[in-house]
Short mmCIF file of C-alpha atoms in Angstrom, two decimals:
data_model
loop_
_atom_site.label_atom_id
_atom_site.label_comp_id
_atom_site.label_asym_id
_atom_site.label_seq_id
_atom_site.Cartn_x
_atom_site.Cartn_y
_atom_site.Cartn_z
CA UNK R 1 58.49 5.61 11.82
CA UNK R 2 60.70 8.24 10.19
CA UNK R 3 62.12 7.03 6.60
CA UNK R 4 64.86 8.40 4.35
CA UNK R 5 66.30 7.17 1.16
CA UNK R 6 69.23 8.26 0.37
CA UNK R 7 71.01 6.38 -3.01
CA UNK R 8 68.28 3.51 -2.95
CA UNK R 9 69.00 3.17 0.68
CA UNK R 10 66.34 3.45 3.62
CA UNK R 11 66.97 4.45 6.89
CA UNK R 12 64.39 3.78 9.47
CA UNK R 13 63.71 5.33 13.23
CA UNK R 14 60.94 3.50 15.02
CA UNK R 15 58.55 5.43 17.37
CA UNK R 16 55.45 4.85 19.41
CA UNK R 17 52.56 5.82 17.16
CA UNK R 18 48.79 5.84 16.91
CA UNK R 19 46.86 3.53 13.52
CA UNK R 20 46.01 6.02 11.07
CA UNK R 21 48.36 7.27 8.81
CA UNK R 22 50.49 6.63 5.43
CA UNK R 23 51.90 3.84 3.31
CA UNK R 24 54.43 5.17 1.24
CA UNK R 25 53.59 2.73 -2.50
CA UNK R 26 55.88 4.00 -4.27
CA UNK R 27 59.35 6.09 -4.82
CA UNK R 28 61.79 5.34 -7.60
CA UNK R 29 65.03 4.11 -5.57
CA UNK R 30 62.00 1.94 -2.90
CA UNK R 31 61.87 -2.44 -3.60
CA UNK R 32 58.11 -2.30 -4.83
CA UNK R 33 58.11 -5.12 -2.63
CA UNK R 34 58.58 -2.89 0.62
CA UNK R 35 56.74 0.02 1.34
CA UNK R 36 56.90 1.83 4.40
CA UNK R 37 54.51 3.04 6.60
CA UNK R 38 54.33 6.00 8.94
CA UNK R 39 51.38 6.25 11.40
CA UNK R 40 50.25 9.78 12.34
CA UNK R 41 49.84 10.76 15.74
CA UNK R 42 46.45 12.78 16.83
CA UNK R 43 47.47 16.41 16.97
CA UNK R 44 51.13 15.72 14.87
CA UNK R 45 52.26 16.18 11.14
CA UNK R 46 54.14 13.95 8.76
CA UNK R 47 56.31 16.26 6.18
CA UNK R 48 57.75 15.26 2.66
CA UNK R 49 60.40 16.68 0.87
CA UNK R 50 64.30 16.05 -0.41
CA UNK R 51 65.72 17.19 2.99
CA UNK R 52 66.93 14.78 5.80
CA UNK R 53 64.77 16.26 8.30
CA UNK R 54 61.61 15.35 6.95
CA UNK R 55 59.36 12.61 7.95
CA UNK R 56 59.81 11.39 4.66
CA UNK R 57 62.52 12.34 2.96
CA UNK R 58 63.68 11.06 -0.08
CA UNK R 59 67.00 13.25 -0.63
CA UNK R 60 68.05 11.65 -4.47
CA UNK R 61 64.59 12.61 -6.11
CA UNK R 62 65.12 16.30 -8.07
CA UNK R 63 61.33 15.78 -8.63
CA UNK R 64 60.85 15.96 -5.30
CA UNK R 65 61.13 19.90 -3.08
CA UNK R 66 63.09 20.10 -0.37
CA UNK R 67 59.77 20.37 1.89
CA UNK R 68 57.23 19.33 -0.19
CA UNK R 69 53.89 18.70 1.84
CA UNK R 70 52.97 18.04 5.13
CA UNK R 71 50.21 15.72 5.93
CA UNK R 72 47.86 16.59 9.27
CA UNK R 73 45.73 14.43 11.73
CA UNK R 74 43.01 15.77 14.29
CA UNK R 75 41.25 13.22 15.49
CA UNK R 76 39.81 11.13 13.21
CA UNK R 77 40.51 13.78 10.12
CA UNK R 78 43.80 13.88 7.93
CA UNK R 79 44.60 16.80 5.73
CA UNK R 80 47.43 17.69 3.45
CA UNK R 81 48.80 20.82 2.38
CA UNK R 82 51.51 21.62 -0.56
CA UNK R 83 54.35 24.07 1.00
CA UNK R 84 55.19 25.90 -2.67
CA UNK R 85 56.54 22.98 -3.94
CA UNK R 86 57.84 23.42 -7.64
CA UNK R 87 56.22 20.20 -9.47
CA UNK R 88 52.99 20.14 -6.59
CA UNK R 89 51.48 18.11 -4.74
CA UNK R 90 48.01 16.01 -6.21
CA UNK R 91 45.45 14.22 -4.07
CA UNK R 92 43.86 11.17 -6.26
CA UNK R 93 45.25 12.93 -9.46
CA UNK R 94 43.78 16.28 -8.69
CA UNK R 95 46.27 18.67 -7.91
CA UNK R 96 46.04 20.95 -4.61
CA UNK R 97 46.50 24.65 -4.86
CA UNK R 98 48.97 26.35 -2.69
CA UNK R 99 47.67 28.12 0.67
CA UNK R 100 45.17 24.97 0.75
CA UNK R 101 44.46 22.27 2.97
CA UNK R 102 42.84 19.15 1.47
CA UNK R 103 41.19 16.67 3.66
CA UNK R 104 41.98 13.20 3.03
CA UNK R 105 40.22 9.74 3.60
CA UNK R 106 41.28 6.86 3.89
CA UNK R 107 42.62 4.62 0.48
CA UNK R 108 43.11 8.31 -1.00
CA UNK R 109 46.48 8.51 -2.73
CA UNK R 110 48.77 11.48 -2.03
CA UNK R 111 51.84 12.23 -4.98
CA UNK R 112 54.94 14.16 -4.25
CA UNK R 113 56.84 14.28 -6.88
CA UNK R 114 57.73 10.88 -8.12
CA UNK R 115 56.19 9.52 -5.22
CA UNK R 116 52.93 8.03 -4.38
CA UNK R 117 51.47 8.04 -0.89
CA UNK R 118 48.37 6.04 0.33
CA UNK R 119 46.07 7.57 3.66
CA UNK R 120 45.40 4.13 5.41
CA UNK R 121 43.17 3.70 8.46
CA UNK R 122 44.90 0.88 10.65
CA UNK R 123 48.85 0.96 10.17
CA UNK R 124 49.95 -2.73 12.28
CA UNK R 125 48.36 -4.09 9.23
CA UNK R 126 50.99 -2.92 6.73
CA UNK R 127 53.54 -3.14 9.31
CA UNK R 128 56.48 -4.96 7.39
CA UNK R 129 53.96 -5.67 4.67
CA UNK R 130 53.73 -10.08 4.78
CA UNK R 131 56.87 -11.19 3.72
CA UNK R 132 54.51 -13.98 1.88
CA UNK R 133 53.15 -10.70 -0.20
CA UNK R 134 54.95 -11.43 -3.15
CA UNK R 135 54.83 -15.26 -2.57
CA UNK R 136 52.30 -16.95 -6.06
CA UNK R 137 49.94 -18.18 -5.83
CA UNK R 138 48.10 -15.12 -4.34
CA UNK R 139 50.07 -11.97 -4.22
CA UNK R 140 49.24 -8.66 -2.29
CA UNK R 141 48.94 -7.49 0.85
CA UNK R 142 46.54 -6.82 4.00
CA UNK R 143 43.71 -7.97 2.24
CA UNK R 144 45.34 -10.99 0.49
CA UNK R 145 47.09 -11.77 4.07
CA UNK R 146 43.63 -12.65 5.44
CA UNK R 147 42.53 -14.52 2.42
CA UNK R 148 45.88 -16.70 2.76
CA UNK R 149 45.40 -17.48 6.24
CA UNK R 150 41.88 -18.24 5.88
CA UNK R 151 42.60 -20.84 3.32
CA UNK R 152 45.24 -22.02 5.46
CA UNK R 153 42.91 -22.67 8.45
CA UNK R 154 39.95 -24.04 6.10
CA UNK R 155 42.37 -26.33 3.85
CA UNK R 156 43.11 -29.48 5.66
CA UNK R 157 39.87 -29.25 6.54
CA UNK R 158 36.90 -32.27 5.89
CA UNK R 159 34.61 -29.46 4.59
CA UNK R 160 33.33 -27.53 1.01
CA UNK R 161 34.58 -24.70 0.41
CA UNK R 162 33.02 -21.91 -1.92
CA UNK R 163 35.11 -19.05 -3.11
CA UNK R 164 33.15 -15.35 -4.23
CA UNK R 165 34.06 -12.56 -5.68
CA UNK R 166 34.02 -11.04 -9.19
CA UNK R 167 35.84 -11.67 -12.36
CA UNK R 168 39.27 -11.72 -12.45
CA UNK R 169 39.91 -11.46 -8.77
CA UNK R 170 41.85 -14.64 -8.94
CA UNK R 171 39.40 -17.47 -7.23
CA UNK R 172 40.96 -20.24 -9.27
CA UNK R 173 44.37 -19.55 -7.41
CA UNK R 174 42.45 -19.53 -4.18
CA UNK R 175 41.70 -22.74 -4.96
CA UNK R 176 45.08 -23.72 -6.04
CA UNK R 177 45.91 -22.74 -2.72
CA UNK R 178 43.28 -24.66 -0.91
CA UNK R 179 44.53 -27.92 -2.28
CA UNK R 180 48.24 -26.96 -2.43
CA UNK R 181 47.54 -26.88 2.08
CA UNK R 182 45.01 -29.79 1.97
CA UNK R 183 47.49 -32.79 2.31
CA UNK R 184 45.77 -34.32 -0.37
CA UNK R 185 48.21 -36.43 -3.28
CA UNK R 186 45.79 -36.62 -5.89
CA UNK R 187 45.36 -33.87 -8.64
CA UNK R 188 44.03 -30.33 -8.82
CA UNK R 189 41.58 -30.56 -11.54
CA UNK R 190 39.70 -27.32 -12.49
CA UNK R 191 36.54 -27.16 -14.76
CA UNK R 192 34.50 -23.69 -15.93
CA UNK R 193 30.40 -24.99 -15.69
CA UNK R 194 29.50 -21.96 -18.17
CA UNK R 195 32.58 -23.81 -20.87
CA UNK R 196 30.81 -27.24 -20.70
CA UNK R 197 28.20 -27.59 -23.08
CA UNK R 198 24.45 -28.43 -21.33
CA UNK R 199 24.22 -31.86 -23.29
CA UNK R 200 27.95 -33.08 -21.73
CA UNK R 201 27.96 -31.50 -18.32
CA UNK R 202 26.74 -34.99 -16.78
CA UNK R 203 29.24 -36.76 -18.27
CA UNK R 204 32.36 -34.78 -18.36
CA UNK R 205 32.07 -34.61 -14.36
CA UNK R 206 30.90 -38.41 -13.73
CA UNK R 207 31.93 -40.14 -16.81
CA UNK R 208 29.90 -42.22 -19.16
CA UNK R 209 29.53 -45.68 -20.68
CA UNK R 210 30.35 -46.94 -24.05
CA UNK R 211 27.13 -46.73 -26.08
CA UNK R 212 25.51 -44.31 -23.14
CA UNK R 213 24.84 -41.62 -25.84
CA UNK R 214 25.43 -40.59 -29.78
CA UNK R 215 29.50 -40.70 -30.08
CA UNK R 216 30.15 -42.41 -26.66
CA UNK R 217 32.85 -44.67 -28.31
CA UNK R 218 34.84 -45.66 -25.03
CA UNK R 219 33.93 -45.79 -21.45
CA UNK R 220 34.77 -42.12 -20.53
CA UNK R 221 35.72 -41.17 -16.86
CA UNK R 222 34.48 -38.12 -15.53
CA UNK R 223 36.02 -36.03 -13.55
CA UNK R 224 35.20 -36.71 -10.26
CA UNK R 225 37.22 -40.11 -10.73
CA UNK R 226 40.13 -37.82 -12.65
CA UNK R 227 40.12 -36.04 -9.38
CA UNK R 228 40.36 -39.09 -6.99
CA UNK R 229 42.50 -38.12 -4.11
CA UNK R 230 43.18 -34.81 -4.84
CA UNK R 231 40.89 -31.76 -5.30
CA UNK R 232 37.79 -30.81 -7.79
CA UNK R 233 37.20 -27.31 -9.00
CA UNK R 234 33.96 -26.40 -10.32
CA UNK R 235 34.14 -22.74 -11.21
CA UNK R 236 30.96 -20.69 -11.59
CA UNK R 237 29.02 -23.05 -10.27
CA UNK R 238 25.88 -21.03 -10.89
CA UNK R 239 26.11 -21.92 -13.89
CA UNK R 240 24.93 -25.87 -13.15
CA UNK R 241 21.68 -26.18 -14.97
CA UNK R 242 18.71 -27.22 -12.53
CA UNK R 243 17.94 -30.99 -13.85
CA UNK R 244 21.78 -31.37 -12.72
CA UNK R 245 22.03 -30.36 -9.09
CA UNK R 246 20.49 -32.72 -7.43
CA UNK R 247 22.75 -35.16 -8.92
CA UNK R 248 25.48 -33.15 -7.45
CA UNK R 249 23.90 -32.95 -4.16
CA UNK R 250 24.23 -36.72 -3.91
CA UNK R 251 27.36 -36.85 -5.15
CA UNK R 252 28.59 -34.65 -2.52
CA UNK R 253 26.20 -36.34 0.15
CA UNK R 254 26.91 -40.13 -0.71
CA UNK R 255 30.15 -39.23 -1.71
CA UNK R 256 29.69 -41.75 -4.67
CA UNK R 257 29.11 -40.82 -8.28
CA UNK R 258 26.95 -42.88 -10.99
CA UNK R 259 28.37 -42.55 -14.93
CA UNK R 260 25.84 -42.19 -17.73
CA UNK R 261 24.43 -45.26 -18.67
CA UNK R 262 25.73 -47.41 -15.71
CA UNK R 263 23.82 -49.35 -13.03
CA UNK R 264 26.55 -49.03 -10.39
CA UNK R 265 27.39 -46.35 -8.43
CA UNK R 266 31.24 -45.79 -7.59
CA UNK R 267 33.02 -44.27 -4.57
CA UNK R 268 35.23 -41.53 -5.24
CA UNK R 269 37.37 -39.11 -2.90
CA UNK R 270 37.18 -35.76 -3.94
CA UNK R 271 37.80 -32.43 -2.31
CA UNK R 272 35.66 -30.36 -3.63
CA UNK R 273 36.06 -26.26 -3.51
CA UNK R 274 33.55 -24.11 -5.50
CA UNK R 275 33.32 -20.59 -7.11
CA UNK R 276 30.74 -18.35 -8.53
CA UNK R 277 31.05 -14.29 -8.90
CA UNK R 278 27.04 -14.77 -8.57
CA UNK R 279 25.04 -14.49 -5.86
CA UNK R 280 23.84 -17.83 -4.84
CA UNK R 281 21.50 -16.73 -2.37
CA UNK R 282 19.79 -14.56 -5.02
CA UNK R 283 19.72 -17.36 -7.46
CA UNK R 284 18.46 -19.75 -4.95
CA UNK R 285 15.12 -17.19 -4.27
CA UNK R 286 14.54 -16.56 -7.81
CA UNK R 287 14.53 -20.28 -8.39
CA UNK R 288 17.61 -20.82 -10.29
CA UNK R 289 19.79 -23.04 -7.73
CA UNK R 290 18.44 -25.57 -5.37
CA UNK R 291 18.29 -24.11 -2.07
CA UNK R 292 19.88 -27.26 -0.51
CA UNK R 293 22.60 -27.44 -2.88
CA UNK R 294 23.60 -24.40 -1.50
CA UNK R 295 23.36 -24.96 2.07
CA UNK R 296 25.61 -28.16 1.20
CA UNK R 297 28.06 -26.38 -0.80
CA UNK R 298 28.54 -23.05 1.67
CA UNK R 299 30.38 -25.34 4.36
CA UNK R 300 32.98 -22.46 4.50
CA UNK R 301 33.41 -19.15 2.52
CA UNK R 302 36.45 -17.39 1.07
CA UNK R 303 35.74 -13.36 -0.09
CA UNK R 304 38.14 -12.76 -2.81
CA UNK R 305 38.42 -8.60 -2.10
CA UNK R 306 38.22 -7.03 -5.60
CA UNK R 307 41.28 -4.94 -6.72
CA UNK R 308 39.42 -1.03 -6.54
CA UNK R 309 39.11 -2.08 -2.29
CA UNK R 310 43.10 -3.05 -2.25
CA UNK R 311 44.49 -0.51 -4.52
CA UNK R 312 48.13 -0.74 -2.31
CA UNK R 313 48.60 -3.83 -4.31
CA UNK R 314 48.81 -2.17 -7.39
CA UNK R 315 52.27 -1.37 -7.17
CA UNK R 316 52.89 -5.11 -6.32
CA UNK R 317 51.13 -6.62 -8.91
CA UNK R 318 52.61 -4.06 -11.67
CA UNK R 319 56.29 -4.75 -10.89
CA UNK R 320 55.40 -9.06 -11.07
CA UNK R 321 53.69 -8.54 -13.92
CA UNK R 322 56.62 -6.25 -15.61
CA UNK R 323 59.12 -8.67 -14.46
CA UNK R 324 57.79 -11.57 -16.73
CA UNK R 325 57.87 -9.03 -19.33
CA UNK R 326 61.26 -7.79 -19.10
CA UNK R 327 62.36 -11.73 -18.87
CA UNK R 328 60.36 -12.29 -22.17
CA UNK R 329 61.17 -9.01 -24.23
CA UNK R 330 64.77 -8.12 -22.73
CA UNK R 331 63.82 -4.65 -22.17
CA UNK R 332 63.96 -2.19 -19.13
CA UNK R 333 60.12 -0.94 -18.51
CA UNK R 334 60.48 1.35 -15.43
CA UNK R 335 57.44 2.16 -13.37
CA UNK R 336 56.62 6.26 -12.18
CA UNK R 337 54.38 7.63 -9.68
CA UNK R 338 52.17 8.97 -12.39
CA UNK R 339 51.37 5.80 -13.98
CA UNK R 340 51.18 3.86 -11.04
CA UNK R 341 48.75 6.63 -9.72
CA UNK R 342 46.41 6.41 -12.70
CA UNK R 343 46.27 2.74 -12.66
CA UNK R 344 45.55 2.76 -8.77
CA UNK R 345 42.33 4.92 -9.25
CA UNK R 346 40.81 3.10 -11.73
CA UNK R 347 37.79 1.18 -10.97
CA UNK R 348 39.31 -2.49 -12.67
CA UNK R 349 35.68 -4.24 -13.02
CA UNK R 350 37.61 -7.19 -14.44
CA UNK R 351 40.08 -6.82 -11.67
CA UNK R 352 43.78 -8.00 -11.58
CA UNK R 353 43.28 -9.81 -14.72
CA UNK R 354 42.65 -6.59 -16.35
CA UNK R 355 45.29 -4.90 -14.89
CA UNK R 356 47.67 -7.10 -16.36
CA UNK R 357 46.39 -6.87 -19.81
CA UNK R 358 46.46 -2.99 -19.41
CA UNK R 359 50.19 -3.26 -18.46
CA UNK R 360 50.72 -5.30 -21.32
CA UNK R 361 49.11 -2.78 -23.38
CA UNK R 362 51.31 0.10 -21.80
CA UNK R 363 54.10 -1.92 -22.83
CA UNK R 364 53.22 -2.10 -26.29
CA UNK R 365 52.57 1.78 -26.24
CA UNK R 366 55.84 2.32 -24.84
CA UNK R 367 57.62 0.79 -27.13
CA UNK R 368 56.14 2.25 -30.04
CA UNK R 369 56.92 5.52 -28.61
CA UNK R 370 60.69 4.56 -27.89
CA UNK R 371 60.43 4.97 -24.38
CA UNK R 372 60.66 2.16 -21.38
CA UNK R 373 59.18 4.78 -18.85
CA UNK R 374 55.88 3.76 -18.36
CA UNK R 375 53.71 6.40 -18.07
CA UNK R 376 50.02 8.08 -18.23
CA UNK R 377 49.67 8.53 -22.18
CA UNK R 378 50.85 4.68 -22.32
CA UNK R 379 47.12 3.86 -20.75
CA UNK R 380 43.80 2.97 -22.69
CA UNK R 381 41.48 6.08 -22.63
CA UNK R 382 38.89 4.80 -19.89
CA UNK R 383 41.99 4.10 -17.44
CA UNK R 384 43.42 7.57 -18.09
CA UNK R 385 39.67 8.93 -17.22
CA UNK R 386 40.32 8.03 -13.78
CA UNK R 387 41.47 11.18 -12.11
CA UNK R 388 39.16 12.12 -9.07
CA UNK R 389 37.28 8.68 -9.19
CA UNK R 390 38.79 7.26 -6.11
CA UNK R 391 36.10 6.40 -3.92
CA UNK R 392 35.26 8.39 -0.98
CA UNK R 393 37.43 11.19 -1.76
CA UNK R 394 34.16 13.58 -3.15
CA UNK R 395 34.95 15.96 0.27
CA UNK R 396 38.32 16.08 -1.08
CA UNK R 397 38.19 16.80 -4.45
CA UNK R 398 35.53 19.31 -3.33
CA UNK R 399 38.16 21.21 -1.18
CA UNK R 400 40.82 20.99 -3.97
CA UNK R 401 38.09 22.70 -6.11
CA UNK R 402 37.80 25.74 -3.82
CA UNK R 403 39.83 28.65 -4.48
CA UNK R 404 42.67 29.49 -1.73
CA UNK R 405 40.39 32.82 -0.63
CA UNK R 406 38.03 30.67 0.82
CA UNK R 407 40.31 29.71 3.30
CA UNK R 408 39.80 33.08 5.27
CA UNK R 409 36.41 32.50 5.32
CA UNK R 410 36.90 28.86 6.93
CA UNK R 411 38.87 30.56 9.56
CA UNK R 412 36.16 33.45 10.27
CA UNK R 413 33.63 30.26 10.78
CA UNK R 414 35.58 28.03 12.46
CA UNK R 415 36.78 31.40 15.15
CA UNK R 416 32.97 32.40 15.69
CA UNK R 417 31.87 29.15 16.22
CA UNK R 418 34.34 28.52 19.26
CA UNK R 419 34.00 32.46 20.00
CA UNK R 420 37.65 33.60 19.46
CA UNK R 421 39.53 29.91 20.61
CA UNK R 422 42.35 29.78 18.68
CA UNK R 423 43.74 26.67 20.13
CA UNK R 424 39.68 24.83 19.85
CA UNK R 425 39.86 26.51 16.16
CA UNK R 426 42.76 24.38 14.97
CA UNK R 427 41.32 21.64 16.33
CA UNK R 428 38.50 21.64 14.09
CA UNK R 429 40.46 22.80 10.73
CA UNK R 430 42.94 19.98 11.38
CA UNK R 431 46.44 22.25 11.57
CA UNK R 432 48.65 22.81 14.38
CA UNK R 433 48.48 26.52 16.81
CA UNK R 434 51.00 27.83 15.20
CA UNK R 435 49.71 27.25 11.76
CA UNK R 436 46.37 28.87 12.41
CA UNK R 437 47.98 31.93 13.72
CA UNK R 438 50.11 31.98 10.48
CA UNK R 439 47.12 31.51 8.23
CA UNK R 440 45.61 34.40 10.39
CA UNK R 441 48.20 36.72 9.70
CA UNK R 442 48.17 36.22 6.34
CA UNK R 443 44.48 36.65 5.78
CA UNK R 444 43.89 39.97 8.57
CA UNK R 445 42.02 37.43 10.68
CA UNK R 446 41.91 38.67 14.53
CA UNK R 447 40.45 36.32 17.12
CA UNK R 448 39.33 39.23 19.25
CA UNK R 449 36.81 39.98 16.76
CA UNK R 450 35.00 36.88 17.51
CA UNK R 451 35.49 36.87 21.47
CA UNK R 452 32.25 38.07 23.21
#
């Protein structure tokens, strides 16, 4: 697919085109909500500059050359290259010298300008990007997509469901979600184990009896009856002490739950989804979670993917978050391609929660500044520390590192080792026949001298 934006415009050409390639994230006159994505034939190039003719060509950015970079597949390899561009062209923040070609791997991000470019392995998968991708609960992506039609398929299930992932990935709106697809008409009542206090837990989830215990003043319902009909949340779940899971095992099994300091057992109908950013199967060995609670509780699983392994959605999640605070503030906070970048390559251990307090923070930062640009210096030190730290891009950072001389001596290797083959010589840099022979020229390189 060809793209050009011309006044906030796009104009699209479809074509018949291998998985690998590009999503462009980001440009200043693109919906955040719509990226486009350009798959990169085996053999063919992608270019990006200001002119019409390019792959990508976004003709109202001055930040932007009029032929930027091109972007090179062989094979299974992608490279980039910067063609003299004025304001350069930076792989994962790192900026690539001229004369150089920088391999790329996949989730490596690629600026232009004010643009931001992400290498991506399988391109039907951000085809159109879900229209749902901006729909709350869960917003994002590829990733998110699955998740959402997961709990779509699991939710008007009979069946437990236990959510994982870390911190901040967002497992209470999974759950949200379960029940919001279940049918059910009853409530959606969440509970945090590791909030409840060890000497309550039994009776804030099955209630207790007037007199049961010091300050039991009332018969109390739990919340297993609270959640009759509808759904019950137990987040970190891991956090149940021992003495109480077998009383949730029964609960779940007899579907019937007994308050504190009652004879009688009562039926209850309760949904009931789990979560825990521990593993269960570790705590189970080491002794600290009943191995059968666990098989009961695992009926089905829902991965929440953490934000560093969907870093496409950082665009996404930046502009909702920014739109709530333009609503509250009445102010004008733009996004750029170096902001965007910085908070992309960040690792996020408390993940999308977080990012939105760092956004919040930029905010504040802005302000104080007098700008409503967001950019780099607006970030917490640790976030701006991020440069390079993209995962799997070590090869090319490495190559970025190298100074453009060494170039000559890749071609002298690459020429003896297919004894003079020009054509088998490109192949193995990654670049086309006719760029090999220009490199050559440039460099004295003569393929005769390697021909035996």
């Amino acid at each position: 697919m060809t793209t050009t934006i011309v006044d906030g415009e796009t104009k699209t050409g479809l074509q018949s085109v291998p998985d690998p390639g590009v999503v462009l994230l980001f440009a200043p006159s693109l919906d955040a909500y719509a990226p486009h994505v350009h798959a990169l034939r085996d053999g063919g190039q992608l270019t990006v500059g200001r002119n019409e003719g390019q792959s990508i060509a976004i003709v109202d950015d001055a930040s932007l050359s009029r032929e930027h970079a091109v972007l090179r597949r062989s094979g299974a390899a992608m490279s980039v290259r910067d063609l003299g561009s004025s304001g350069g062209t930076f792989v994962n923040g790192v900026r690539v010298p001229e004369a150089t070609s920088v391999p790329l791997r996949y989730g490596d991000l690629v600026r232009c300008g004010g643009n931001l470019l992400m290498c991506i392995e399988r391109c039907p998968q951000y085809a159109g990007w879900p229209a749902r991708a901006r729909v709350e609960p869960l917003l994002g992506g590829p990733a998110i997509e699955q998740v959402r039609r997961l709990i779509e398929a699991l939710a008007p299930r009979v069946v437990e469901v236990l959510i994982v992932g870390e911190s901040g990935t967002g497992k209470e709106l999974a759950a949200r979600m379960v029940h919001e697809h279940s049918g059910r008409t009853g409530q959606f009542v969440p509970v945090n184990c590791a909030a409840l206090p060890e000497s309550l837990i039994e009776a804030e989830l099955f209630g207790a009896k007037r007199g049961a215990f010091t300050g039991a003043n009332t018969d109390r319902a739990g919340l297993f009856v609270q959640a009759e009909g509808g759904t019950l949340f137990l987040d970190e779940v891991g956090e149940l002490p021992l003495p109480l899971q077998p009383k949730l095992l029964r609960a779940l099994e007899l579907g019937e739950v007994r308050a504190v300091g009652s004879d009688n057992a009562r039926r209850v109908d309760v949904r009931l989804v789990f979560a825990t950013n521990r593993d269960l199967g570790d705590e189970a060995a080491a002794g600290r979670f009943r191995q059968d609670l666990l098989y009961r509780i695992r009926g089905a699983t829902i991965a929440m993917p953490p934000l560093r392994e969907r870093r496409e959605d950082v665009v996404l999640l930046c502009e909702h978050v920014l739109a709530r605070i333009r609503e509250r503030e009445q102010r004008s906070f733009e996004l750029t391609a170096r902001f965007l970048e910085q908070l992309a390559l960040h690792h996020w251990p408390g993940n999308v929660r977080e990012l939105e307090r760092a956004i919040g923070e930029a905010t504040v930062q802005a302000t104080v500044a007098g700008s409503e640009r967001l950019a780099r210096a607006h970030l917490r030190d640790e976030i701006r520390a991020a440069d390079g730290a993209a995962s799997g891009s070590s090869d090319a950072l490495a190559a970025v590192a190298q100074p453009p001389q060494d170039e000559a001596q890749q071609l002298r290797a690459a020429l003896e080792r297919t004894g003079g083959n020009v054509s088998a010589a490109a192949t193995e840099l990654g670049i086309s026949r006719s760029e090999i022979y220009r490199r050559m020229k440039q460099h004295g390189v003569k393929a005769e001298d390697f021909r035996v």
